[in-house]
Amino acid sequence: MKPESKRYSTTVGPRTVTFETGKLAAQAGGAVTVALDDTIVFAAATMGGVREGIDFFPLQVEYEERLYAGGKIPGSFFRREGRPGTEAILTARLTDRPLRPLFQHGMRNEVQVMMFSLSSDGENPLDVLAINAASAAIMISDIPWGGPVGAVRVGRVNGEFIVNPTFKEMDASDLDLRIAGTKDAILMVECGANEVPEDVMAAALEFGHQSIQPLVDVQLKMAAEIGKPKRQATFALAADELNSKVFERVNAPMNALLDKPLSKAEFYGGMDALQAAVVVELCKTEDANAPSEKDVKSAFSEAEHKIVRERILGLGKRPDGRAPTDIRPIWCEVDLSPRAHGSGLFTRGETQVLSIATLGTLGEAQELDNLGPVATKRYMHHYNFPPFSTGEVKPLRGQSRREVGHGALAERALEPVIPAEESFPYTIRVVSEALSSNGSTSMGSVCGSTMALMDAGVPIKAPVAGVAMGLITDETGRYKILTDIQGTEDHLGDMDFKVAGTANGITALQMDIKISGLSAQMMKEALEQARVARMSIMGKMLEAIQQPRAELKPHAPRIITVKIPVEKIGALIGPGGKNIRSLQEETGTKIDVQEDGTVYIASTGGPGAKEAEERVKSLGENAVVGNIYTGKVVRIEAFGAFVEILPGMDGLVHISQLDSERVNKVEDVVNLGEEITVMVTNIDPQGKIRLSRQAVLEGWTAEEAREKDSGGGSRGPRPGGGGGFRGGDRRGGGDRGHGGRRDRR
């Protein structure tokens, strides 16, 4: 029997969002579809048991983009979806971040949330729908959780905020803000912006939080009406008595350690030594009731968490001795690689990032095979995080989700300042190598990449700097916002809030939070504190390079732009690309042709670019009576020679016009493939071109050429001919298509 389906609809802004459950995936813990117009995302949430020996919460949040949702067949060789692409990975991360903080600390049951696209209308993005679908699936499932979460996208067009804008509306927006939260607080922010001021960003965050309320309310209604009873989960928490005992043992020595400014190695080394001593004292005894080493280490972590946070809240002292608003020492350098097109090194404390910029032709832009409306991407930012950057040894298993996310964040931060294709017709790739990590290599990559682009001579609109902010709170309401957090503060703190932008405003924003939410006031304070820090960091960057270089590096390709008539594109490309391949090989260039007739010629040096430019420009020319051209003989007939005077354009030199003297045989004067200089003497209404070598030899003027061109040359017909041009055609059928664009078949 067909199961009963339940539908719940709510209005978000001017549009309706519909949740449906009961029809699909009955064996999952909870399964929901969320629809906005014809765009639908499916999500299923299921909880399993506890894997033996794990000391973390095994939550998996996965999103898979099914191209059938948009009526597409994957472009891969296998014609099926493979590993998740960049957009799918970013959507999974976007969903994970607001869900994870609402699970109770210490939970050890496996929880898996899986989402995929069911329908895509090409007008509405899928990512925020995925967050709402995942939240609803958990809410109606048997999984204990502190949700629900609502999520929306906020755009701004003509100064007005729009909730859940379409792709078309986003094209006109200077803001792309994705926000998720509970009824009371914001949990997650992901934003790209076109230099939006801090006060506008704060207003957008408030608008977004108000907009998610209907989505939260409808999920609460679903849980109340159809939600399953929550199962008992397993939690791994150290006993309160052990926590107290360990805290008393480590409080004094840990504070003494933290009273000295420490490097990352000194801090972790000291903590490891103290932990090892406590483990020996409490575990390595003959007492049958001695705690396990695992429990003692857990209690030690709780003590570290409590002590470091209290020092920050009560004394304003951070683990490395800085005040809350202090930035670690910064030094920068450019032009590290002599062969790279641009390079920038950014070092802040123990965090160091090397960014390398590469310029290519527009034909090297990345082709995208996804459900979005954008087919290619000409600016790419990639991020690598090798294990040596944290002093560790790990196997290399390809790019991680974290690396994809950090690269996307830096790309989003810099994209608003990348020059338009029309003024800078290059594909741009920047790779950021995290060489040393102790806090916010993603923001370090923004800074290093800005310098690399400037070093490469990319005329960016303005330099971009980034900083990571942190937050420490307690149950009494005390809080401290920290500037330029390091790894320990990220691990022990409540927030990682990353802000990038120019002197004019914000270009990217990302917030990860571990507590149940963030107030609007905290957000405003963090934004302003980040702005001050950003400007300070930018000052250090500009000491290394003040503005983009006026010239590209010697090894970077130079691109010449030529415009040809659209109808000439076919002649340039040729059958199967034959002509353009030949031109590239002969001139040592790379040539990209746009649909509007714009031609980009790229070369790294030598005369090839100029030659290619002249040959492409000639495509835009038309033959003119009286003009003289040097062309190649491309065909010989008994009655004359066909000469290509312009690319794809031939004319006939009748045998009577080959020389000042009588010519008995065409080959007596010219051979196939030779170049000769000729004058255009006539172009008939059908576009057939008549040429004369005699006119050049005798120095005719254009007027003389017109007067003497009577169809058969100045000396009359050849013996045995039929008179004029046609007399040379022994088959009596005319000259069979001479002139105009050559028939290349």
Short mmCIF file of C-alpha atoms in Angstrom, two decimals, residues 16 43-44 56 90 218 253 269 320 337 391 396 410 467 512 523 606 653 659 673 682 697-698 704 735:
data_model
loop_
_atom_site.label_atom_id
_atom_site.label_comp_id
_atom_site.label_asym_id
_atom_site.label_seq_id
_atom_site.Cartn_x
_atom_site.Cartn_y
_atom_site.Cartn_z
CA THR A 16 7.03 29.21 -0.50
CA ALA A 43 18.02 14.29 2.96
CA ALA A 44 18.10 11.22 5.19
CA PHE A 56 35.27 11.44 19.13
CA LEU A 90 31.38 22.87 -0.11
CA VAL A 218 7.79 24.62 10.52
CA PRO A 253 51.84 23.93 37.03
CA GLY A 269 55.66 20.17 24.62
CA ASP A 320 51.29 33.20 23.98
CA SER A 337 60.32 32.17 -7.69
CA GLY A 391 55.43 19.06 12.26
CA LEU A 396 49.05 11.77 1.46
CA ALA A 410 40.35 32.53 -0.37
CA VAL A 467 42.21 37.84 9.76
CA ASP A 512 32.37 28.25 12.52
CA MET A 523 28.87 39.84 15.62
CA GLY A 606 59.57 36.33 -30.10
CA VAL A 653 44.95 36.17 -62.19
CA ASP A 659 53.06 39.37 -67.24
CA GLY A 673 52.75 27.62 -53.56
CA ASN A 682 37.59 44.18 -60.27
CA LEU A 697 54.71 45.35 -63.06
CA GLU A 698 53.55 48.33 -65.12
CA GLU A 704 43.77 52.52 -64.83
CA ASP A 735 36.01 30.08 -64.23
#
